[in-house]
């Protein structure tokens, strides 16, 4: 099993920044891909960003490109999501997830709340 624990959420004013962390433990995934998703009240969970094990492949949702940055520290088994220029529409519960190459996202954290006030 893989355990994922997110941290770093909170309340911030529009235009501010937050950095989310996701610490992974348990079974090591081969060629894993780590992703961030979010779910706002009344909406479906949506993809935010993902990064490959090597860090060479990174992808973002159009809505966060240029504002968010995903990174990872393999030595610490931790993935980060730096969120800048936050907007009220970024308010959501943010989830960390992991999958192995060729498979769907299987492992999920408990989520961390991000609230952006206008």
mmCIF file of N, CA, C and O in Angstrom, residues 29-82:
data_model
loop_
_atom_site.group_PDB
_atom_site.id
_atom_site.type_symbol
_atom_site.label_atom_id
_atom_site.label_comp_id
_atom_site.label_asym_id
_atom_site.label_seq_id
_atom_site.Cartn_x
_atom_site.Cartn_y
_atom_site.Cartn_z
ATOM 1 N N UNK A 29 6.433 2.798 -5.629
ATOM 2 C CA UNK A 29 5.858 2.585 -6.951
ATOM 3 C C UNK A 29 6.944 2.725 -8.003
ATOM 4 O O UNK A 29 7.706 3.688 -7.987
ATOM 5 N N UNK A 30 6.984 1.777 -8.911
ATOM 6 C CA UNK A 30 7.968 1.866 -9.976
ATOM 7 C C UNK A 30 7.467 2.827 -11.040
ATOM 8 O O UNK A 30 6.308 2.801 -11.415
ATOM 9 N N UNK A 31 8.376 3.683 -11.495
ATOM 10 C CA UNK A 31 8.019 4.668 -12.524
ATOM 11 C C UNK A 31 6.726 5.396 -12.167
ATOM 12 O O UNK A 31 5.836 5.558 -12.996
ATOM 13 N N UNK A 32 6.626 5.824 -10.930
ATOM 14 C CA UNK A 32 5.372 6.433 -10.498
ATOM 15 C C UNK A 32 5.181 7.821 -11.068
ATOM 16 O O UNK A 32 6.137 8.520 -11.404
ATOM 17 N N UNK A 33 3.916 8.173 -11.199
ATOM 18 C CA UNK A 33 3.521 9.533 -11.567
ATOM 19 C C UNK A 33 2.722 10.097 -10.410
ATOM 20 O O UNK A 33 1.806 9.448 -9.912
ATOM 21 N N UNK A 34 3.084 11.279 -9.975
ATOM 22 C CA UNK A 34 2.395 11.928 -8.875
ATOM 23 C C UNK A 34 1.551 13.071 -9.414
ATOM 24 O O UNK A 34 2.003 13.832 -10.272
ATOM 25 N N UNK A 35 0.350 13.181 -8.924
ATOM 26 C CA UNK A 35 -0.536 14.219 -9.416
ATOM 27 C C UNK A 35 -1.230 14.977 -8.302
ATOM 28 O O UNK A 35 -1.339 14.488 -7.178
ATOM 29 N N UNK A 36 -1.669 16.171 -8.645
ATOM 30 C CA UNK A 36 -2.527 16.960 -7.769
ATOM 31 C C UNK A 36 -3.875 17.146 -8.466
ATOM 32 O O UNK A 36 -3.920 17.450 -9.664
ATOM 33 N N UNK A 37 -4.925 16.971 -7.702
ATOM 34 C CA UNK A 37 -6.282 17.187 -8.175
ATOM 35 C C UNK A 37 -6.973 18.111 -7.184
ATOM 36 O O UNK A 37 -6.488 18.324 -6.073
ATOM 37 N N UNK A 38 -8.116 18.651 -7.597
ATOM 38 C CA UNK A 38 -8.873 19.475 -6.655
ATOM 39 C C UNK A 38 -10.367 19.285 -6.902
ATOM 40 O O UNK A 38 -10.787 18.927 -8.006
ATOM 41 N N UNK A 39 -11.124 19.535 -5.842
ATOM 42 C CA UNK A 39 -12.569 19.425 -5.942
ATOM 43 C C UNK A 39 -13.211 20.571 -5.174
ATOM 44 O O UNK A 39 -13.032 20.699 -3.962
ATOM 45 N N UNK A 40 -13.913 21.404 -5.921
ATOM 46 C CA UNK A 40 -14.645 22.517 -5.331
ATOM 47 C C UNK A 40 -16.049 22.053 -4.965
ATOM 48 O O UNK A 40 -16.551 21.077 -5.531
ATOM 49 N N UNK A 41 -16.698 22.734 -4.039
ATOM 50 C CA UNK A 41 -18.052 22.344 -3.628
ATOM 51 C C UNK A 41 -19.010 22.279 -4.816
ATOM 52 O O UNK A 41 -19.069 23.207 -5.629
ATOM 53 N N UNK A 42 -19.701 21.166 -4.943
ATOM 54 C CA UNK A 42 -20.671 21.011 -6.003
ATOM 55 C C UNK A 42 -20.090 20.696 -7.370
ATOM 56 O O UNK A 42 -20.822 20.634 -8.362
ATOM 57 N N UNK A 43 -18.784 20.519 -7.414
ATOM 58 C CA UNK A 43 -18.130 20.226 -8.696
ATOM 59 C C UNK A 43 -17.402 18.900 -8.638
ATOM 60 O O UNK A 43 -17.105 18.372 -7.566
ATOM 61 N N UNK A 44 -17.091 18.370 -9.817
ATOM 62 C CA UNK A 44 -16.345 17.127 -9.888
ATOM 63 C C UNK A 44 -14.859 17.397 -9.627
ATOM 64 O O UNK A 44 -14.358 18.507 -9.842
ATOM 65 N N UNK A 45 -14.191 16.349 -9.190
ATOM 66 C CA UNK A 45 -12.754 16.440 -8.988
ATOM 67 C C UNK A 45 -12.076 16.672 -10.334
ATOM 68 O O UNK A 45 -12.426 16.025 -11.326
ATOM 69 N N UNK A 46 -11.118 17.591 -10.366
ATOM 70 C CA UNK A 46 -10.443 17.902 -11.622
ATOM 71 C C UNK A 46 -8.928 17.829 -11.473
ATOM 72 O O UNK A 46 -8.374 18.075 -10.408
ATOM 73 N N UNK A 47 -8.286 17.531 -12.569
ATOM 74 C CA UNK A 47 -6.836 17.443 -12.622
ATOM 75 C C UNK A 47 -6.225 18.836 -12.512
ATOM 76 O O UNK A 47 -6.729 19.805 -13.087
ATOM 77 N N UNK A 48 -5.122 18.921 -11.763
ATOM 78 C CA UNK A 48 -4.407 20.183 -11.621
ATOM 79 C C UNK A 48 -3.005 20.094 -12.235
ATOM 80 O O UNK A 48 -2.643 20.914 -13.071
ATOM 81 N N UNK A 49 -2.239 19.109 -11.814
ATOM 82 C CA UNK A 49 -0.862 18.993 -12.295
ATOM 83 C C UNK A 49 -0.353 17.586 -12.031
ATOM 84 O O UNK A 49 -0.865 16.884 -11.159
ATOM 85 N N UNK A 50 0.677 17.195 -12.781
ATOM 86 C CA UNK A 50 1.288 15.888 -12.583
ATOM 87 C C UNK A 50 2.763 15.961 -12.926
ATOM 88 O O UNK A 50 3.192 16.796 -13.733
ATOM 89 N N UNK A 51 3.532 15.056 -12.316
ATOM 90 C CA UNK A 51 4.969 15.011 -12.552
ATOM 91 C C UNK A 51 5.415 13.565 -12.556
ATOM 92 O O UNK A 51 4.958 12.745 -11.757
ATOM 93 N N UNK A 52 6.315 13.249 -13.477
ATOM 94 C CA UNK A 52 6.834 11.886 -13.570
ATOM 95 C C UNK A 52 7.874 11.639 -12.488
ATOM 96 O O UNK A 52 8.348 12.577 -11.833
ATOM 97 N N UNK A 53 8.271 10.377 -12.337
ATOM 98 C CA UNK A 53 9.234 10.025 -11.293
ATOM 99 C C UNK A 53 10.528 10.787 -11.464
ATOM 100 O O UNK A 53 11.104 11.287 -10.501
ATOM 101 N N UNK A 54 10.986 10.920 -12.699
ATOM 102 C CA UNK A 54 12.253 11.611 -12.949
ATOM 103 C C UNK A 54 12.112 13.122 -12.882
ATOM 104 O O UNK A 54 13.105 13.845 -12.779
ATOM 105 N N UNK A 55 10.863 13.590 -12.986
ATOM 106 C CA UNK A 55 10.648 15.031 -13.036
ATOM 107 C C UNK A 55 10.760 15.604 -14.435
ATOM 108 O O UNK A 55 10.544 16.798 -14.640
ATOM 109 N N UNK A 56 11.068 14.756 -15.396
ATOM 110 C CA UNK A 56 11.272 15.240 -16.763
ATOM 111 C C UNK A 56 9.959 15.547 -17.462
ATOM 112 O O UNK A 56 9.925 16.340 -18.405
ATOM 113 N N UNK A 57 8.887 14.907 -17.026
ATOM 114 C CA UNK A 57 7.584 15.122 -17.651
ATOM 115 C C UNK A 57 6.641 15.768 -16.651
ATOM 116 O O UNK A 57 6.379 15.220 -15.582
ATOM 117 N N UNK A 58 6.154 16.952 -17.011
ATOM 118 C CA UNK A 58 5.247 17.711 -16.154
ATOM 119 C C UNK A 58 4.078 18.201 -16.995
ATOM 120 O O UNK A 58 4.263 18.600 -18.156
ATOM 121 N N UNK A 59 2.901 18.172 -16.430
ATOM 122 C CA UNK A 59 1.732 18.679 -17.136
ATOM 123 C C UNK A 59 0.855 19.470 -16.165
ATOM 124 O O UNK A 59 0.864 19.221 -14.956
ATOM 125 N N UNK A 60 0.114 20.420 -16.725
ATOM 126 C CA UNK A 60 -0.756 21.289 -15.931
ATOM 127 C C UNK A 60 -2.113 21.432 -16.613
ATOM 128 O O UNK A 60 -2.220 21.398 -17.846
ATOM 129 N N UNK A 61 -3.118 21.665 -15.819
ATOM 130 C CA UNK A 61 -4.407 22.081 -16.355
ATOM 131 C C UNK A 61 -4.246 23.501 -16.894
ATOM 132 O O UNK A 61 -3.464 24.300 -16.354
ATOM 133 N N UNK A 62 -4.991 23.815 -17.924
ATOM 134 C CA UNK A 62 -4.893 25.151 -18.517
ATOM 135 C C UNK A 62 -5.197 26.246 -17.500
ATOM 136 O O UNK A 62 -4.617 27.333 -17.548
ATOM 137 N N UNK A 63 -6.092 25.944 -16.580
ATOM 138 C CA UNK A 63 -6.536 26.951 -15.618
ATOM 139 C C UNK A 63 -5.445 27.368 -14.631
ATOM 140 O O UNK A 63 -5.576 28.412 -13.987
ATOM 141 N N UNK A 64 -4.374 26.573 -14.511
ATOM 142 C CA UNK A 64 -3.331 26.908 -13.537
ATOM 143 C C UNK A 64 -1.974 27.155 -14.190
ATOM 144 O O UNK A 64 -1.019 27.507 -13.494
ATOM 145 N N UNK A 65 -1.878 26.980 -15.481
ATOM 146 C CA UNK A 65 -0.601 27.187 -16.160
ATOM 147 C C UNK A 65 -0.087 28.600 -15.931
ATOM 148 O O UNK A 65 -0.830 29.570 -16.041
ATOM 149 N N UNK A 66 1.192 28.696 -15.626
ATOM 150 C CA UNK A 66 1.802 29.996 -15.388
ATOM 151 C C UNK A 66 1.641 30.496 -13.961
ATOM 152 O O UNK A 66 2.285 31.470 -13.570
ATOM 153 N N UNK A 67 0.788 29.826 -13.168
ATOM 154 C CA UNK A 67 0.577 30.237 -11.783
ATOM 155 C C UNK A 67 1.018 29.171 -10.788
ATOM 156 O O UNK A 67 1.490 29.499 -9.702
ATOM 157 N N UNK A 68 0.833 27.915 -11.136
ATOM 158 C CA UNK A 68 1.182 26.801 -10.250
ATOM 159 C C UNK A 68 2.429 26.101 -10.779
ATOM 160 O O UNK A 68 2.666 26.066 -11.997
ATOM 161 N N UNK A 69 3.181 25.516 -9.865
ATOM 162 C CA UNK A 69 4.363 24.749 -10.251
ATOM 163 C C UNK A 69 4.445 23.491 -9.391
ATOM 164 O O UNK A 69 4.410 23.577 -8.153
ATOM 165 N N UNK A 70 4.569 22.345 -10.052
ATOM 166 C CA UNK A 70 4.701 21.073 -9.349
ATOM 167 C C UNK A 70 6.169 20.673 -9.339
ATOM 168 O O UNK A 70 6.895 20.900 -10.319
ATOM 169 N N UNK A 71 6.617 20.117 -8.239
ATOM 170 C CA UNK A 71 7.998 19.652 -8.136
ATOM 171 C C UNK A 71 8.028 18.487 -7.163
ATOM 172 O O UNK A 71 7.036 18.205 -6.494
ATOM 173 N N UNK A 72 9.178 17.814 -7.106
ATOM 174 C CA UNK A 72 9.279 16.685 -6.195
ATOM 175 C C UNK A 72 10.692 16.541 -5.682
ATOM 176 O O UNK A 72 11.653 16.968 -6.331
ATOM 177 N N UNK A 73 10.786 15.930 -4.529
ATOM 178 C CA UNK A 73 12.063 15.603 -3.916
ATOM 179 C C UNK A 73 12.029 14.104 -3.646
ATOM 180 O O UNK A 73 11.416 13.662 -2.666
ATOM 181 N N UNK A 74 12.648 13.335 -4.516
ATOM 182 C CA UNK A 74 12.587 11.879 -4.386
ATOM 183 C C UNK A 74 13.271 11.389 -3.106
ATOM 184 O O UNK A 74 12.870 10.381 -2.535
ATOM 185 N N UNK A 75 14.276 12.110 -2.655
ATOM 186 C CA UNK A 75 14.970 11.712 -1.434
ATOM 187 C C UNK A 75 14.035 11.806 -0.232
ATOM 188 O O UNK A 75 14.164 11.049 0.734
ATOM 189 N N UNK A 76 13.093 12.737 -0.288
ATOM 190 C CA UNK A 76 12.136 12.922 0.802
ATOM 191 C C UNK A 76 10.785 12.294 0.494
ATOM 192 O O UNK A 76 9.859 12.387 1.294
ATOM 193 N N UNK A 77 10.664 11.671 -0.669
ATOM 194 C CA UNK A 77 9.376 11.086 -1.095
ATOM 195 C C UNK A 77 8.251 12.103 -0.960
ATOM 196 O O UNK A 77 7.168 11.795 -0.453
ATOM 197 N N UNK A 78 8.517 13.297 -1.405
ATOM 198 C CA UNK A 78 7.559 14.384 -1.240
ATOM 199 C C UNK A 78 7.357 15.118 -2.560
ATOM 200 O O UNK A 78 8.316 15.359 -3.296
ATOM 201 N N UNK A 79 6.109 15.452 -2.834
ATOM 202 C CA UNK A 79 5.736 16.232 -4.005
ATOM 203 C C UNK A 79 5.167 17.558 -3.512
ATOM 204 O O UNK A 79 4.468 17.605 -2.499
ATOM 205 N N UNK A 80 5.470 18.611 -4.236
ATOM 206 C CA UNK A 80 5.024 19.945 -3.853
ATOM 207 C C UNK A 80 4.164 20.572 -4.952
ATOM 208 O O UNK A 80 4.311 20.254 -6.132
ATOM 209 N N UNK A 81 3.307 21.456 -4.540
ATOM 210 C CA UNK A 81 2.547 22.270 -5.490
ATOM 211 C C UNK A 81 2.637 23.712 -5.013
ATOM 212 O O UNK A 81 2.015 24.086 -4.022
ATOM 213 N N UNK A 82 3.443 24.486 -5.709
ATOM 214 C CA UNK A 82 3.562 25.914 -5.412
ATOM 215 C C UNK A 82 2.465 26.645 -6.160
ATOM 216 O O UNK A 82 2.389 26.548 -7.390
#
